Amino acid sequence: MSGSRCQTLYPFSGERHRQGLRFAAGELITVLQVPDGGWWEGQKEDGLRGWFPASYVQLLEKPRKATTQPGEDTLNGHLPPGWQSYMSPQGRRYYVNTFTNETTWERPSSMPGTPKSPVTQKNPAVNGYHISGTPVHQLDSGHRSLRKASGEPQTPGSPAAPRRQSKESSLTINCVTFPHPDVMPEQQLLKPSEWSYCDYFWADKKDSQGNNTVSGFEILLQKQLKGKQTQKEMAEFVRERIKIEEEYAKNLSKLSQNSLAAQEEGTLGEAWAQLKKSLADEAEVHLKFSSKLQSEVEKPLLNFRENFKKDMKKCDHHIADLRKQLASRYAAVEKARKALTERQKDLEAKTQQLEVKLSNKTEEEIKKARRKSTQAGDDLMRCVDLYNQAQSKWFEEMVTTTLELERLEVERVEMIRQHLCQYTQLRHETDMFNQSTVELVDQLLRKVDPAKDRELWVKEHKTGDIRPVDMEI
């Protein structure tokens, strides 16, 4: 498919991919790469390159007009009036009535009641391609693939036929279409070797009681909510630590003002006074420590948690709404599929009546049944297309949102790590300041000299150095 040209169906901003290709509806793009995963690389006519969702475009490869083969039609001369033969992209011949837009695999004839398996469509399709050359809108294989055609040919324009195949290429679980395990194509991870959220949470899972199912996105949200609760408890822990520091500083300050042993003199008295002063200094250090804990650790934790909560709420509602829309589209597909089955049964019954007994009334009833069957087929194709669009949008939002959750989780963990490091740094600085206040006390204690203290005290308080002598008679 590389090198093919396609036309955009809807505008794309390019913001959902790091190298997204921005375009408006109706632009032409040359396809460069078509890997599994639902994203293609392409180049616009102005030379810009980038990636875009495959469901936003339609290929423009036109089916080839059938070439004349020996024994086949010569310029369609042997076909009934209004019939033309074409070759499908898979190389199979089919026939189109240019008057009624009926299509069929079987060669038409002018005999009443034939062909037996045409289905008229306003925009007929054969093997996934419209007569105009535009592919029928399908979800991309790997993430959004519809059922593939089997080896047996199916009636043109009969959307319900793949559902009766013995082997289906996809299955739908809780309104989401996945590749069938038996024929699942190899899928490349969106972020290989990174264990990214966007690769491993697409399916639903039974809850712990085994009664209900939980979506993969809900599991991610539960993890984020646990992280939010953990962050709240961390902030509460820091708050308790701040209270302890404030109470400790208060008690130290009170103790430093105590007058006990204030009468001590000399170098020992000086050391004792410095020890009491160091308590006041230490109280000041712990007050600063508690203040910094509040401004640099507790407050950022609380502020970040509030923003985190808002982001989670916005993501939760958005994905839930898209999932509800997807379920609604799937219900419409099933309803249209059922209606088409009923119309086809009615058409088959009337066709059998025609084989038993030819009548103009029966032929009119067959034409009417064909019109109703065609309308039902068109309705089904429209419902499938809307479902595919809804699933495509859900898929893209899931990728974008899970990557955003991943980014928020990394940001949360890194933020907590940084502030815990700040806590340990502040604690280390507090210990260093405390050590510095104690060092003065240590220095003075090393200088305590009882002899010098005695000398100084004696000099200050001496009463006389003349000693008494014996009395003489």
Short mmCIF file of C-alpha atoms in Angstrom, two decimals:
data_model
loop_
_atom_site.label_atom_id
_atom_site.label_comp_id
_atom_site.label_asym_id
_atom_site.label_seq_id
_atom_site.Cartn_x
_atom_site.Cartn_y
_atom_site.Cartn_z
CA MET A 1 0.00 0.00 0.00
CA SER A 2 3.06 2.23 0.35
CA GLY A 3 3.10 4.80 -2.44
CA SER A 4 -0.70 4.85 -2.75
CA ARG A 5 -2.60 8.10 -2.59
CA CYS A 6 -5.46 8.79 -0.24
CA GLN A 7 -7.90 11.57 0.47
CA THR A 8 -8.65 12.88 3.96
CA LEU A 9 -12.17 12.41 5.27
CA TYR A 10 -11.96 14.61 8.34
CA PRO A 11 -9.66 17.39 9.60
CA PHE A 12 -6.80 16.26 11.87
CA SER A 13 -4.87 18.64 14.15
CA GLY A 14 -1.79 16.42 14.42
CA GLU A 15 -1.60 16.98 18.18
CA ARG A 16 -2.28 13.34 19.06
CA HIS A 17 1.08 12.20 17.73
CA ARG A 18 4.55 13.57 18.36
CA GLN A 19 5.09 13.75 14.59
CA GLY A 20 1.45 14.26 13.61
CA LEU A 21 0.56 15.49 10.13
CA ARG A 22 -1.98 18.29 10.23
CA PHE A 23 -4.54 18.44 7.44
CA ALA A 24 -8.05 19.53 6.54
CA ALA A 25 -10.79 17.42 5.04
CA GLY A 26 -10.41 16.76 1.31
CA GLU A 27 -6.60 16.97 1.09
CA LEU A 28 -4.52 14.44 -0.89
CA ILE A 29 -1.76 12.48 0.85
CA THR A 30 0.81 10.01 -0.46
CA VAL A 31 1.12 7.02 1.88
CA LEU A 32 4.74 6.27 2.88
CA GLN A 33 4.43 3.65 5.65
CA VAL A 34 1.57 1.39 6.77
CA PRO A 35 2.64 -0.37 10.00
CA ASP A 36 0.25 -2.16 12.34
CA GLY A 37 -1.34 0.00 14.99
CA GLY A 38 -3.69 2.23 13.03
CA TRP A 39 -1.26 5.08 12.28
CA TRP A 40 0.14 5.71 8.79
CA GLU A 41 2.98 7.94 7.66
CA GLY A 42 2.30 10.15 4.67
CA GLN A 43 3.34 13.24 2.77
CA LYS A 44 1.09 16.08 1.66
CA GLU A 45 1.37 17.86 -1.66
CA ASP A 46 3.22 20.76 -0.01
CA GLY A 47 5.96 18.35 1.09
CA LEU A 48 5.03 18.12 4.80
CA ARG A 49 5.41 14.62 6.25
CA GLY A 50 4.00 13.06 9.39
CA TRP A 51 1.73 10.44 10.96
CA PHE A 52 -2.06 10.35 10.97
CA PRO A 53 -4.91 7.94 11.90
CA ALA A 54 -5.69 5.58 9.02
CA SER A 55 -9.40 5.90 9.74
CA TYR A 56 -9.29 9.57 8.75
CA VAL A 57 -8.55 8.84 5.08
CA GLN A 58 -9.78 6.83 2.07
CA LEU A 59 -7.52 5.25 -0.48
CA LEU A 60 -7.97 6.47 -4.04
CA GLU A 61 -6.93 3.32 -5.97
CA LYS A 62 -9.58 2.78 -8.61
CA PRO A 63 -10.69 -0.69 -9.72
CA ARG A 64 -9.46 -1.71 -13.14
CA LYS A 65 -11.91 -2.03 -16.02
CA ALA A 66 -12.17 -5.65 -17.04
CA THR A 67 -10.06 -6.58 -20.04
CA THR A 68 -11.55 -8.72 -22.77
CA GLN A 69 -10.58 -12.38 -22.57
CA PRO A 70 -11.10 -15.13 -25.22
CA GLY A 71 -14.70 -16.23 -25.06
CA GLU A 72 -15.63 -13.22 -22.90
CA ASP A 73 -17.68 -10.13 -23.76
CA THR A 74 -16.54 -8.04 -26.67
CA LEU A 75 -17.01 -4.41 -25.60
CA ASN A 76 -19.83 -5.64 -23.36
CA GLY A 77 -21.80 -6.40 -26.53
CA HIS A 78 -23.17 -9.70 -25.19
CA LEU A 79 -24.37 -8.18 -21.94
CA PRO A 80 -27.93 -6.95 -21.43
CA PRO A 81 -28.45 -3.22 -22.00
CA GLY A 82 -27.05 -1.02 -19.22
CA TRP A 83 -24.67 -3.68 -17.83
CA GLN A 84 -20.88 -3.13 -17.67
CA SER A 85 -18.16 -5.51 -16.48
CA TYR A 86 -15.32 -4.45 -14.14
CA MET A 87 -12.37 -6.08 -12.40
CA SER A 88 -12.12 -5.82 -8.63
CA PRO A 89 -8.78 -4.93 -6.95
CA GLN A 90 -8.48 -8.64 -6.12
CA GLY A 91 -8.66 -9.53 -9.84
CA ARG A 92 -12.21 -10.86 -9.87
CA ARG A 93 -14.79 -9.82 -12.48
CA TYR A 94 -18.08 -8.32 -11.39
CA TYR A 95 -20.97 -6.60 -13.20
CA VAL A 96 -22.70 -3.26 -12.65
CA ASN A 97 -26.07 -2.09 -13.98
CA THR A 98 -25.53 1.58 -14.85
CA PHE A 99 -29.28 2.22 -14.69
CA THR A 100 -30.07 0.74 -11.27
CA ASN A 101 -26.56 0.53 -9.71
CA GLU A 102 -27.13 -3.17 -9.08
CA THR A 103 -23.91 -5.22 -8.69
CA THR A 104 -23.35 -8.94 -8.96
CA TRP A 105 -20.58 -11.51 -9.28
CA GLU A 106 -22.69 -13.55 -11.69
CA ARG A 107 -22.88 -12.69 -15.36
CA PRO A 108 -26.31 -11.10 -15.97
CA SER A 109 -28.67 -12.33 -18.64
CA SER A 110 -31.92 -11.10 -20.06
CA MET A 111 -33.87 -14.03 -18.54
CA PRO A 112 -36.42 -13.12 -15.82
CA GLY A 113 -35.31 -13.72 -12.26
CA THR A 114 -31.58 -13.52 -12.93
CA PRO A 115 -29.08 -12.82 -11.63
CA LYS A 116 -30.02 -14.56 -8.40
CA SER A 117 -27.67 -12.78 -5.99
CA PRO A 118 -27.43 -9.12 -6.86
CA VAL A 119 -27.88 -6.46 -4.22
CA THR A 120 -28.52 -2.94 -5.38
CA GLN A 121 -26.70 -0.14 -3.63
CA LYS A 122 -26.57 3.56 -4.04
CA ASN A 123 -22.83 3.24 -3.64
CA PRO A 124 -22.07 -0.42 -4.40
CA ALA A 125 -19.04 -2.18 -2.94
CA VAL A 126 -17.11 -5.26 -3.99
CA ASN A 127 -14.49 -6.83 -1.70
CA GLY A 128 -14.26 -3.65 0.30
CA TYR A 129 -14.03 -1.14 -2.59
CA HIS A 130 -16.66 1.20 -3.94
CA ILE A 131 -17.36 1.26 -7.67
CA SER A 132 -16.06 4.81 -7.64
CA GLY A 133 -12.73 3.41 -6.60
CA THR A 134 -12.89 4.55 -2.99
CA PRO A 135 -12.35 1.85 -0.35
CA VAL A 136 -15.15 1.11 2.03
CA HIS A 137 -14.31 2.71 5.37
CA GLN A 138 -12.86 0.04 7.64
CA LEU A 139 -11.07 0.02 10.97
CA ASP A 140 -7.38 -0.62 10.81
CA SER A 141 -6.10 -4.11 11.46
CA GLY A 142 -4.48 -4.64 14.82
CA HIS A 143 -6.67 -2.19 16.71
CA ARG A 144 -9.82 -1.56 14.70
CA SER A 145 -10.06 -4.23 12.01
CA LEU A 146 -13.37 -5.45 10.69
CA ARG A 147 -13.85 -9.03 9.58
CA LYS A 148 -11.79 -9.93 6.53
CA ALA A 149 -13.14 -11.65 3.49
CA SER A 150 -12.62 -15.40 3.46
CA GLY A 151 -11.36 -17.42 0.55
CA GLU A 152 -14.94 -17.86 -0.67
CA PRO A 153 -16.39 -14.96 -2.65
CA GLN A 154 -19.16 -13.03 -1.00
CA THR A 155 -22.10 -11.32 -2.61
CA PRO A 156 -21.27 -7.71 -3.50
CA GLY A 157 -22.82 -5.23 -1.11
CA SER A 158 -23.78 -7.88 1.42
CA PRO A 159 -22.27 -6.54 4.67
CA ALA A 160 -23.70 -9.34 6.82
CA ALA A 161 -22.00 -12.14 4.90
CA PRO A 162 -18.71 -12.04 6.86
CA ARG A 163 -20.58 -12.73 10.09
CA ARG A 164 -21.47 -16.20 8.76
CA GLN A 165 -17.92 -17.15 7.86
CA SER A 166 -16.40 -20.11 9.63
CA LYS A 167 -13.34 -18.10 10.58
CA GLU A 168 -13.66 -14.46 11.54
CA SER A 169 -10.72 -12.08 11.65
CA SER A 170 -12.14 -10.09 14.56
CA LEU A 171 -14.44 -10.40 17.54
CA THR A 172 -16.25 -7.82 19.63
CA ILE A 173 -16.00 -7.81 23.42
CA ASN A 174 -17.99 -5.24 25.42
CA CYS A 175 -18.59 -3.25 22.21
CA VAL A 176 -14.86 -3.06 21.34
CA THR A 177 -13.57 -4.88 18.25
CA PHE A 178 -10.35 -6.91 18.62
CA PRO A 179 -8.45 -9.19 16.21
CA HIS A 180 -9.54 -12.81 16.48
CA PRO A 181 -6.96 -14.86 18.45
CA ASP A 182 -6.83 -17.57 15.76
CA VAL A 183 -5.98 -15.20 12.92
CA MET A 184 -4.61 -12.24 14.87
CA PRO A 185 -2.02 -10.32 12.87
CA GLU A 186 1.24 -9.47 14.56
CA GLN A 187 0.90 -6.13 16.29
CA GLN A 188 3.76 -3.78 17.00
CA LEU A 189 3.63 -2.04 20.36
CA LEU A 190 3.17 1.71 20.24
CA LYS A 191 6.08 2.15 22.65
CA PRO A 192 8.15 -1.07 22.48
CA SER A 193 10.23 -2.13 25.51
CA GLU A 194 8.80 0.68 27.68
CA TRP A 195 5.87 -1.12 29.33
CA SER A 196 3.78 1.91 28.51
CA TYR A 197 0.20 2.39 29.68
CA CYS A 198 -0.91 2.92 26.07
CA ASP A 199 -0.01 -0.69 25.11
CA TYR A 200 -1.40 -2.91 27.87
CA PHE A 201 -4.83 -1.66 29.00
CA TRP A 202 -7.17 -2.10 26.03
CA ALA A 203 -9.26 -5.05 27.24
CA ASP A 204 -11.63 -5.23 30.22
CA LYS A 205 -10.88 -7.31 33.31
CA LYS A 206 -12.91 -9.07 35.97
CA ASP A 207 -13.00 -7.27 39.31
CA SER A 208 -11.60 -8.82 42.48
CA GLN A 209 -14.98 -10.42 43.28
CA GLY A 210 -15.26 -11.81 39.75
CA ASN A 211 -18.76 -10.41 39.32
CA ASN A 212 -18.32 -7.35 37.14
CA THR A 213 -15.83 -6.23 34.53
CA VAL A 214 -13.53 -3.25 34.92
CA SER A 215 -12.13 -1.44 31.91
CA GLY A 216 -8.39 -1.16 31.47
CA PHE A 217 -8.67 2.61 31.71
CA GLU A 218 -10.53 2.28 35.03
CA ILE A 219 -7.64 0.19 36.37
CA LEU A 220 -5.26 2.98 35.42
CA LEU A 221 -7.50 5.51 37.13
CA GLN A 222 -7.60 3.40 40.29
CA LYS A 223 -3.81 3.42 40.35
CA GLN A 224 -3.79 7.20 39.97
CA LEU A 225 -6.33 7.54 42.80
CA LYS A 226 -4.14 5.37 45.04
CA GLY A 227 -1.23 7.62 44.16
CA LYS A 228 -3.34 10.65 45.08
CA GLN A 229 -4.22 9.08 48.45
CA THR A 230 -0.57 8.18 49.06
CA GLN A 231 0.43 11.76 48.35
CA LYS A 232 -2.19 13.02 50.78
CA GLU A 233 -0.88 10.73 53.51
CA MET A 234 2.67 11.89 52.83
CA ALA A 235 1.57 15.49 53.29
CA GLU A 236 -0.13 14.50 56.58
CA PHE A 237 3.09 12.81 57.70
CA VAL A 238 5.09 15.96 57.00
CA ARG A 239 2.47 18.02 58.88
CA GLU A 240 2.94 15.81 61.98
CA ARG A 241 6.71 16.21 61.64
CA ILE A 242 6.25 19.99 61.54
CA LYS A 243 4.17 19.87 64.74
CA ILE A 244 6.87 17.85 66.47
CA GLU A 245 9.55 20.31 65.38
CA GLU A 246 7.50 23.31 66.53
CA GLU A 247 6.78 21.74 69.92
CA TYR A 248 10.41 20.71 70.30
CA ALA A 249 11.62 24.23 69.48
CA LYS A 250 9.17 25.69 71.97
CA ASN A 251 10.41 23.41 74.75
CA LEU A 252 14.06 24.10 73.92
CA SER A 253 13.48 27.85 74.03
CA LYS A 254 11.72 27.55 77.37
CA LEU A 255 14.51 25.41 78.79
CA SER A 256 17.20 27.83 77.63
CA GLN A 257 15.62 30.54 79.78
CA ASN A 258 15.74 28.42 82.94
CA SER A 259 17.80 30.02 85.75
CA LEU A 260 19.10 26.82 87.26
CA ALA A 261 22.84 26.79 88.03
CA ALA A 262 23.10 30.44 87.00
CA GLN A 263 25.44 31.10 89.96
CA GLU A 264 28.24 29.01 88.46
CA GLU A 265 31.34 31.14 87.81
CA GLY A 266 34.64 30.94 85.97
CA THR A 267 35.34 29.01 82.80
CA LEU A 268 32.86 26.33 83.81
CA GLY A 269 30.19 28.96 84.34
CA GLU A 270 30.96 30.41 80.91
CA ALA A 271 30.60 26.93 79.34
CA TRP A 272 27.33 26.39 81.19
CA ALA A 273 25.95 29.73 79.97
CA GLN A 274 26.94 28.86 76.38
CA LEU A 275 25.21 25.49 76.70
CA LYS A 276 21.98 27.24 77.69
CA LYS A 277 22.42 29.71 74.83
CA SER A 278 22.95 26.81 72.40
CA LEU A 279 19.51 25.54 73.36
CA ALA A 280 18.01 28.83 72.24
CA ASP A 281 20.00 28.67 69.00
CA GLU A 282 18.90 25.09 68.46
CA ALA A 283 15.27 26.09 69.05
CA GLU A 284 15.66 28.74 66.37
CA VAL A 285 17.11 26.16 63.97
CA HIS A 286 14.19 23.78 64.51
CA LEU A 287 11.69 26.60 64.00
CA LYS A 288 13.33 27.38 60.67
CA PHE A 289 13.34 23.67 59.82
CA SER A 290 9.58 23.39 60.50
CA SER A 291 8.90 26.53 58.47
CA LYS A 292 10.87 25.24 55.46
CA LEU A 293 9.16 21.85 55.76
CA GLN A 294 5.83 23.60 55.46
CA SER A 295 6.76 25.85 52.50
CA GLU A 296 9.10 23.54 50.57
CA VAL A 297 7.62 20.07 51.22
CA GLU A 298 4.09 20.03 52.65
CA LYS A 299 2.60 22.89 50.60
CA PRO A 300 3.92 21.63 47.21
CA LEU A 301 2.62 18.14 47.98
CA LEU A 302 -0.86 19.49 48.72
CA ASN A 303 -0.93 21.83 45.72
CA PHE A 304 0.24 19.15 43.30
CA ARG A 305 -2.33 16.70 44.64
CA GLU A 306 -5.16 19.16 43.95
CA ASN A 307 -4.09 19.71 40.35
CA PHE A 308 -3.64 15.98 39.94
CA LYS A 309 -7.19 15.38 41.13
CA LYS A 310 -8.60 17.84 38.59
CA ASP A 311 -6.69 16.21 35.74
CA MET A 312 -7.93 12.75 36.73
CA LYS A 313 -11.56 13.89 36.88
CA LYS A 314 -11.36 15.46 33.42
CA CYS A 315 -9.78 12.34 31.89
CA ASP A 316 -12.28 10.01 33.54
CA HIS A 317 -15.36 11.82 32.23
CA HIS A 318 -13.98 12.22 28.71
CA ILE A 319 -13.08 8.55 28.19
CA ALA A 320 -16.31 7.37 29.82
CA ASP A 321 -18.38 9.50 27.44
CA LEU A 322 -16.51 8.14 24.42
CA ARG A 323 -17.01 4.57 25.63
CA LYS A 324 -20.76 5.20 26.03
CA GLN A 325 -20.90 6.60 22.50
CA LEU A 326 -19.06 3.52 21.25
CA ALA A 327 -21.56 1.23 22.98
CA SER A 328 -24.42 3.20 21.42
CA ARG A 329 -22.89 2.89 17.95
CA TYR A 330 -22.37 -0.84 18.43
CA ALA A 331 -26.02 -1.28 19.45
CA ALA A 332 -27.02 0.52 16.24
CA VAL A 333 -24.79 -1.82 14.20
CA GLU A 334 -26.37 -4.90 15.73
CA LYS A 335 -29.85 -3.51 15.12
CA ALA A 336 -29.02 -2.75 11.49
CA ARG A 337 -27.40 -6.17 11.08
CA LYS A 338 -30.54 -7.85 12.36
CA ALA A 339 -32.70 -5.76 10.02
CA LEU A 340 -30.53 -6.71 7.04
CA THR A 341 -30.77 -10.40 7.93
CA GLU A 342 -34.56 -10.17 7.99
CA ARG A 343 -34.62 -8.35 4.64
CA GLN A 344 -32.33 -10.93 3.07
CA LYS A 345 -34.48 -13.78 4.33
CA ASP A 346 -37.52 -12.09 2.85
CA LEU A 347 -35.68 -11.64 -0.46
CA GLU A 348 -34.60 -15.29 -0.52
CA ALA A 349 -38.14 -16.45 0.21
CA LYS A 350 -39.58 -14.39 -2.63
CA THR A 351 -36.82 -15.55 -5.00
CA GLN A 352 -37.72 -19.16 -4.22
CA GLN A 353 -41.36 -18.37 -4.97
CA LEU A 354 -40.31 -16.99 -8.34
CA GLU A 355 -38.41 -20.19 -9.16
CA VAL A 356 -41.53 -22.21 -8.39
CA LYS A 357 -43.98 -20.02 -10.21
CA LEU A 358 -43.20 -17.15 -12.58
CA SER A 359 -45.52 -14.17 -12.25
CA ASN A 360 -45.32 -10.43 -12.70
CA LYS A 361 -46.54 -9.93 -9.15
CA THR A 362 -43.74 -12.06 -7.74
CA GLU A 363 -41.14 -10.17 -9.79
CA GLU A 364 -42.45 -6.87 -8.43
CA GLU A 365 -42.29 -8.24 -4.90
CA ILE A 366 -38.69 -9.34 -5.52
CA LYS A 367 -37.74 -5.87 -6.75
CA LYS A 368 -39.36 -4.35 -3.70
CA ALA A 369 -37.59 -6.84 -1.41
CA ARG A 370 -34.28 -6.04 -3.15
CA ARG A 371 -34.77 -2.35 -2.56
CA LYS A 372 -35.49 -2.94 1.11
CA SER A 373 -32.49 -5.30 1.39
CA THR A 374 -30.29 -2.70 -0.29
CA GLN A 375 -31.54 0.01 2.05
CA ALA A 376 -30.87 -2.26 5.03
CA GLY A 377 -27.37 -2.94 3.69
CA ASP A 378 -26.75 0.79 3.29
CA ASP A 379 -28.02 1.40 6.82
CA LEU A 380 -25.70 -1.29 8.16
CA MET A 381 -22.71 0.15 6.30
CA ARG A 382 -23.53 3.60 7.65
CA CYS A 383 -23.84 2.25 11.20
CA VAL A 384 -20.59 0.33 10.86
CA ASP A 385 -18.88 3.45 9.55
CA LEU A 386 -20.16 5.51 12.50
CA TYR A 387 -19.10 2.73 14.88
CA ASN A 388 -15.63 2.66 13.31
CA GLN A 389 -15.34 6.41 13.63
CA ALA A 390 -16.43 6.26 17.29
CA GLN A 391 -13.98 3.44 18.04
CA SER A 392 -11.23 5.28 16.17
CA LYS A 393 -11.85 8.39 18.24
CA TRP A 394 -11.97 6.34 21.45
CA PHE A 395 -8.75 4.59 20.45
CA GLU A 396 -6.94 7.86 19.78
CA GLU A 397 -8.21 9.42 23.01
CA MET A 398 -7.20 6.28 24.92
CA VAL A 399 -3.66 6.51 23.54
CA THR A 400 -3.47 10.24 24.24
CA THR A 401 -5.01 9.99 27.71
CA THR A 402 -3.06 6.92 28.87
CA LEU A 403 0.16 8.60 27.77
CA GLU A 404 -0.96 11.67 29.71
CA LEU A 405 -1.67 9.49 32.78
CA GLU A 406 1.76 7.96 32.32
CA ARG A 407 3.32 11.43 32.17
CA LEU A 408 1.39 12.56 35.26
CA GLU A 409 2.45 9.45 37.17
CA VAL A 410 6.11 10.01 36.29
CA GLU A 411 5.73 13.67 37.23
CA ARG A 412 4.06 12.74 40.55
CA VAL A 413 6.72 10.22 41.52
CA GLU A 414 9.54 12.56 40.51
CA MET A 415 7.95 15.45 42.41
CA ILE A 416 7.61 13.34 45.58
CA ARG A 417 11.18 12.08 45.21
CA GLN A 418 12.51 15.63 44.88
CA HIS A 419 10.62 16.88 47.93
CA LEU A 420 11.65 13.91 50.04
CA CYS A 421 15.23 14.67 49.02
CA GLN A 422 14.53 18.26 50.11
CA TYR A 423 13.32 16.91 53.44
CA THR A 424 16.51 14.93 54.01
CA GLN A 425 18.60 17.92 52.92
CA LEU A 426 16.82 20.20 55.39
CA ARG A 427 17.23 17.57 58.09
CA HIS A 428 20.94 17.35 57.34
CA GLU A 429 21.28 21.12 57.45
CA THR A 430 19.45 21.18 60.79
CA ASP A 431 21.85 18.65 62.21
CA MET A 432 24.77 20.70 60.92
CA PHE A 433 23.44 23.88 62.52
CA ASN A 434 22.83 22.04 65.78
CA GLN A 435 26.32 20.67 65.61
CA SER A 436 27.71 24.17 65.09
CA THR A 437 25.92 25.46 68.20
CA VAL A 438 27.23 22.55 70.25
CA GLU A 439 30.77 23.04 68.96
CA LEU A 440 31.08 26.31 70.92
CA VAL A 441 30.05 24.46 74.06
CA ASP A 442 32.65 21.77 73.33
CA GLN A 443 35.35 24.37 72.81
CA LEU A 444 34.54 26.06 76.11
CA LEU A 445 34.40 22.75 77.95
CA ARG A 446 37.88 21.93 76.65
CA LYS A 447 39.08 25.27 78.06
CA VAL A 448 37.71 24.65 81.55
CA ASP A 449 40.73 25.12 83.92
CA PRO A 450 40.02 24.67 87.64
CA ALA A 451 43.39 26.26 88.57
CA LYS A 452 42.72 29.36 86.49
CA ASP A 453 39.19 29.56 87.79
CA ARG A 454 40.60 29.39 91.32
CA GLU A 455 43.13 32.10 90.55
CA LEU A 456 40.56 34.44 89.12
CA TRP A 457 38.13 33.84 91.90
CA VAL A 458 40.77 34.31 94.57
CA LYS A 459 41.96 37.56 93.02
CA GLU A 460 38.43 38.86 92.99
CA HIS A 461 37.36 37.69 96.39
CA LYS A 462 40.59 37.54 98.44
CA THR A 463 40.56 39.10 101.93
CA GLY A 464 44.30 39.16 102.65
CA ASP A 465 47.42 37.20 102.06
CA ILE A 466 49.05 37.77 105.51
CA ARG A 467 48.88 34.58 107.43
CA PRO A 468 48.46 34.46 111.19
CA VAL A 469 51.48 33.63 113.52
CA ASP A 470 51.91 32.34 117.11
CA MET A 471 51.27 34.69 120.00
CA GLU A 472 54.34 35.61 122.03
CA ILE A 473 54.41 36.35 125.85
#
